[in-house]
mmCIF file of C-alpha atoms in Angstrom:
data_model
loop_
_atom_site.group_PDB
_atom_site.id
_atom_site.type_symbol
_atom_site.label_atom_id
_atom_site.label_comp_id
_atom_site.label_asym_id
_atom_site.label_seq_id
_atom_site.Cartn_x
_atom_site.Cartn_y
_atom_site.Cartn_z
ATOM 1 C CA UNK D 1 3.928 5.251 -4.111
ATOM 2 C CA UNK D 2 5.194 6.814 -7.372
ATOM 3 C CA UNK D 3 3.835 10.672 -8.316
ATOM 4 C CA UNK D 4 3.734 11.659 -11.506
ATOM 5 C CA UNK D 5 3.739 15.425 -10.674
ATOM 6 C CA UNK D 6 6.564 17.824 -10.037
ATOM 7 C CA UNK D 7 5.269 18.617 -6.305
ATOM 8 C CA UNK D 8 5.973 15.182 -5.166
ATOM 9 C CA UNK D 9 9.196 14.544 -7.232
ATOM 10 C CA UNK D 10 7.729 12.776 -10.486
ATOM 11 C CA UNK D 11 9.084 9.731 -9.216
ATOM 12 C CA UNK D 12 6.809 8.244 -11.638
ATOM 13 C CA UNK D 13 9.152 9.355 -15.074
ATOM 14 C CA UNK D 14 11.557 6.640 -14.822
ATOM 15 C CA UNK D 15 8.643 3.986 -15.522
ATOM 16 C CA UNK D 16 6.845 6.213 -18.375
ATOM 17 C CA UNK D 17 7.410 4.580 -21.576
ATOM 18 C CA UNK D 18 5.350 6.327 -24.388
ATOM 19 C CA UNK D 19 2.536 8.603 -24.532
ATOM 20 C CA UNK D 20 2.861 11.194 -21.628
ATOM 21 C CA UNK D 21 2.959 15.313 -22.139
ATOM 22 C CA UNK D 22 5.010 17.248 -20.139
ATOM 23 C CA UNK D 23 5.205 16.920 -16.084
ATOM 24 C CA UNK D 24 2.591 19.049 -14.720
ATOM 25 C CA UNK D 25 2.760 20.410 -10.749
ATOM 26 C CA UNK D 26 0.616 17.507 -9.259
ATOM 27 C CA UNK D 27 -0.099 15.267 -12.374
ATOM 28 C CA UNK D 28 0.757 13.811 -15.577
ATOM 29 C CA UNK D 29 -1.828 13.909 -18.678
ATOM 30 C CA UNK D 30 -1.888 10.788 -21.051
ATOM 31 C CA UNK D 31 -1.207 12.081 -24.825
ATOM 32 C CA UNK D 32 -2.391 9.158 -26.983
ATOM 33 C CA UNK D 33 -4.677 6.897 -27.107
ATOM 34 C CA UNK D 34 -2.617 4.332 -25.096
ATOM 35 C CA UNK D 35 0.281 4.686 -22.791
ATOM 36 C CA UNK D 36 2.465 2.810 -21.723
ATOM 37 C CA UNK D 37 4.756 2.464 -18.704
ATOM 38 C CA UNK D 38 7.271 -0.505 -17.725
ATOM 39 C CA UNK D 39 8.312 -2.063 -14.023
ATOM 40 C CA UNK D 40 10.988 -4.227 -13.047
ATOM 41 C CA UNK D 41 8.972 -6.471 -10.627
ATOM 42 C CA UNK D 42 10.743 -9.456 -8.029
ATOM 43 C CA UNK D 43 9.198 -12.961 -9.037
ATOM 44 C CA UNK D 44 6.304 -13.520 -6.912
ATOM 45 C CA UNK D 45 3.763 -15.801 -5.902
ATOM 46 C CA UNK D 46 1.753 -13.504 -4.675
ATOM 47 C CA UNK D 47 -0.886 -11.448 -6.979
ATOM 48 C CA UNK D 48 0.445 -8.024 -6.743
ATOM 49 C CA UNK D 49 -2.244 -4.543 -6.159
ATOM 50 C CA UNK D 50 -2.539 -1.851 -8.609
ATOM 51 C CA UNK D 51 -3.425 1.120 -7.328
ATOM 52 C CA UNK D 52 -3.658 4.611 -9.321
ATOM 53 C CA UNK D 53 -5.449 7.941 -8.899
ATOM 54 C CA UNK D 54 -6.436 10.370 -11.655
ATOM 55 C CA UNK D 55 -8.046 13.586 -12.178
ATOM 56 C CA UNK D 56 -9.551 14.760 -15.868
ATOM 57 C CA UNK D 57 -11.286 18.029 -16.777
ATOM 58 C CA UNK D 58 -14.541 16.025 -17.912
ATOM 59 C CA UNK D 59 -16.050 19.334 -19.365
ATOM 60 C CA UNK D 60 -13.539 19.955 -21.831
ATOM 61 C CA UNK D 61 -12.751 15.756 -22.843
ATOM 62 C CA UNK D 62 -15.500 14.103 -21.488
ATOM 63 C CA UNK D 63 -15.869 10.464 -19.871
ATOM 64 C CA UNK D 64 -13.098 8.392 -20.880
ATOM 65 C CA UNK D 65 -13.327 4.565 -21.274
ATOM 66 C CA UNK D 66 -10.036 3.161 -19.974
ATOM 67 C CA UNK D 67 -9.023 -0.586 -20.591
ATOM 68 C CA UNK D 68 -5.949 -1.603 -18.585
ATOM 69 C CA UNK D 69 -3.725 -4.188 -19.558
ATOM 70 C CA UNK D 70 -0.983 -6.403 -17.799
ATOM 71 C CA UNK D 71 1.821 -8.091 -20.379
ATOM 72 C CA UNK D 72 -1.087 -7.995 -22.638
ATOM 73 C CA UNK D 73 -3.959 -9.605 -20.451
ATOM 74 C CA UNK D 74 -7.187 -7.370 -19.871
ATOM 75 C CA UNK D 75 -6.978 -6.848 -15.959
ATOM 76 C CA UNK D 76 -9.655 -4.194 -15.678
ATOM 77 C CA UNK D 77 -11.968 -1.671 -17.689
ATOM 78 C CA UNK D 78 -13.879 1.013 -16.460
ATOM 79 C CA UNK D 79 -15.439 4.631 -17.694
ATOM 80 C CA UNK D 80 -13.084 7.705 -15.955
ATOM 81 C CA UNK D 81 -16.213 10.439 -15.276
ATOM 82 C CA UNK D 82 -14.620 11.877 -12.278
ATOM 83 C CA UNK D 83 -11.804 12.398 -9.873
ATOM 84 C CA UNK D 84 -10.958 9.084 -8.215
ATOM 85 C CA UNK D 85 -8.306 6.172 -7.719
ATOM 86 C CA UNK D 86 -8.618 2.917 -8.887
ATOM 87 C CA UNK D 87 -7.690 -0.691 -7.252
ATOM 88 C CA UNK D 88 -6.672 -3.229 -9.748
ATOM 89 C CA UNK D 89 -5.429 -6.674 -8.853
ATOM 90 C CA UNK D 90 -2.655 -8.587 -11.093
ATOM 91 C CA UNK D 91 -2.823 -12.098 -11.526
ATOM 92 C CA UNK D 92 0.614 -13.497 -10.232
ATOM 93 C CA UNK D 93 0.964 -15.692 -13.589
ATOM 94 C CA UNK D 94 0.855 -12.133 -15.673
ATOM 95 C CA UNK D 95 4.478 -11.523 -14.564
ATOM 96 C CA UNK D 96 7.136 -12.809 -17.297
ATOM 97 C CA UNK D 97 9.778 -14.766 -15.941
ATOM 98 C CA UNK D 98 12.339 -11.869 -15.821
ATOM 99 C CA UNK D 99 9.706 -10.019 -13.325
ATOM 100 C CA UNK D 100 8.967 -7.290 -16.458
ATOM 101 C CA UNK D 101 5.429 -5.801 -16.144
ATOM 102 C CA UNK D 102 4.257 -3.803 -18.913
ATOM 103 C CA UNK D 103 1.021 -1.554 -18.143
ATOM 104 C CA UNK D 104 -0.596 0.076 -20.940
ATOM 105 C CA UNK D 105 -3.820 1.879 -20.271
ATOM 106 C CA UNK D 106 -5.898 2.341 -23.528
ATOM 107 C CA UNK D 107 -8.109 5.392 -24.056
ATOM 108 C CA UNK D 108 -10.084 5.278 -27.018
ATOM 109 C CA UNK D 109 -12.026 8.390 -26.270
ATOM 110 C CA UNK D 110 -9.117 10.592 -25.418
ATOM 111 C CA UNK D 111 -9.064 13.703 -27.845
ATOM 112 C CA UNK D 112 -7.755 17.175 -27.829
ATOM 113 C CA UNK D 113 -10.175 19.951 -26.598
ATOM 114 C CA UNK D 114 -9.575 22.434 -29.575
ATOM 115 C CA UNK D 115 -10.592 19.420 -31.909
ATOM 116 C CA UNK D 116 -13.536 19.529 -30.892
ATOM 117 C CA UNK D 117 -14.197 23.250 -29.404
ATOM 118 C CA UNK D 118 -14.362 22.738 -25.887
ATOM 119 C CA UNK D 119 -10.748 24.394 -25.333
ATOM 120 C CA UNK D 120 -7.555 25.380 -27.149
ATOM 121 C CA UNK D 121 -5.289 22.575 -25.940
ATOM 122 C CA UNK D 122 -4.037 20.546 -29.057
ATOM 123 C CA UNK D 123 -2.802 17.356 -27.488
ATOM 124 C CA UNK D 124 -4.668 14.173 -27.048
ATOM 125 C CA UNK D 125 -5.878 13.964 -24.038
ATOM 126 C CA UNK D 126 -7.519 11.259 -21.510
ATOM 127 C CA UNK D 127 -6.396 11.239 -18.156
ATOM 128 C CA UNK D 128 -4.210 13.283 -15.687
ATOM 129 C CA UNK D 129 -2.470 10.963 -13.486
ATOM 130 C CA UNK D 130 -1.243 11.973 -9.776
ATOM 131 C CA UNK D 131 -0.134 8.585 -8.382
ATOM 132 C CA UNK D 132 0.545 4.756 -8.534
ATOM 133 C CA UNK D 133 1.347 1.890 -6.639
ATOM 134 C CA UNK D 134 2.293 -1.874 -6.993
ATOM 135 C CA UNK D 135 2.516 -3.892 -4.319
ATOM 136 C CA UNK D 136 2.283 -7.383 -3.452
ATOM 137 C CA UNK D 137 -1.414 -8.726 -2.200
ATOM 138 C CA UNK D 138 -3.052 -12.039 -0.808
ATOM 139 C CA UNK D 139 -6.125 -10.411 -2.423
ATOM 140 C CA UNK D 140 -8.076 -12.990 -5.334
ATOM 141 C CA UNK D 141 -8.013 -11.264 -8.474
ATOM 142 C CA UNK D 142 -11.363 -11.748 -10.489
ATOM 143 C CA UNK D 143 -10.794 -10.039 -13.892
ATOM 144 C CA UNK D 144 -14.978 -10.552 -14.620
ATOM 145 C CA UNK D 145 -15.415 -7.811 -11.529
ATOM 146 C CA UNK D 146 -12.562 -5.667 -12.700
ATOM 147 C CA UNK D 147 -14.371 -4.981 -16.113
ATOM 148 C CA UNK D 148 -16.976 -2.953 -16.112
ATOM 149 C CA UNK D 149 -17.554 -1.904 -19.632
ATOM 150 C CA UNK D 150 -19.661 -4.570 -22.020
ATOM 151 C CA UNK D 151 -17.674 -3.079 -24.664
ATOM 152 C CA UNK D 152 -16.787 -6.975 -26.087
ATOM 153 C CA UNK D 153 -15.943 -5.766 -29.098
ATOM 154 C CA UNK D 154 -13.496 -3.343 -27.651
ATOM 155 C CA UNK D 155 -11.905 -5.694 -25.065
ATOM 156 C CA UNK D 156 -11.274 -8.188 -28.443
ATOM 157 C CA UNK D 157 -9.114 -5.546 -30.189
ATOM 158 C CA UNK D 158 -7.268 -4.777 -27.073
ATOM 159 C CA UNK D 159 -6.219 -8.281 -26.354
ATOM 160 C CA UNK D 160 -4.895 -8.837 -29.424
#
């Protein structure tokens, strides 16, 4: 497991490739509208578990809708209205062939609180990440139950 916060070490930073603020105590807030972060994964044949918990102050952003991407394949959407961790499986064929995963999570709805008067922070934000983990599973990966937002016009800009 990987923590984005300073309690548990941010052992998350190495992987963080664009659009993260500053390292919080116990989390990490997303600063743009998609971020990005990059693992160095050994070849497998088995699909591989995504797991990640977040936290958001809903009152001052509100409900985000997050898309998450695998080396550019849709592998799950959902709406972020509260505290909670997420389980994502990874198709095995997603991997390249040098075992490089790129995750991007895309947050159209992030914004910054003063923007739009609900607080006086100026960045961008969507999500406050605590934790995540990648690890290999025997698990089936459906993609159709891993999106849950009928936002088809949404997923088809993403993909591209």
């Amino acid at each position: 497991v990987l923590f984005f916060g300073e309690t548990r070490g941010a052992t998350a930073v190495p992987y963080c490739v664009e659009g993260f603020s500053v390292i919080s105590i116990d989390w990490r807030w997303t600063t743009e509208k998609t971020v990005t972060l990059r693992f160095d994964i050994d070849s497998s044949q088995d699909n591989l578990q995504l797991l990640f918990d977040y936290i958001n102050d809903f009152k001052d952003i509100g409900p985000q809708r997050c898309y998450v991407r695998a080396n550019d394949l849709l592998i799950g959407s959902f709406i972020a209205d509260k505290p909670e961790g997420k389980e994502l499986i990874i198709p095995k064929d997603c991997l390249n062939e040098n075992g490089v995963l790129i995750l991007q999570i895309s947050l159209p709805d992030a914004v910054s609180p003063l923007a739009i008067g609900t607080g006086v922070d100026v960045r961008i934000l969507g999500l406050a990440l605590h934790s995540i983990s990648i690890n290999k599973t025997k698990d089936d990966c459906d993609l159709r139950k891993q999106i849950e937002i009928d936002d088809y016009q949404e997923i088809e800009m993403i993909r591209k």
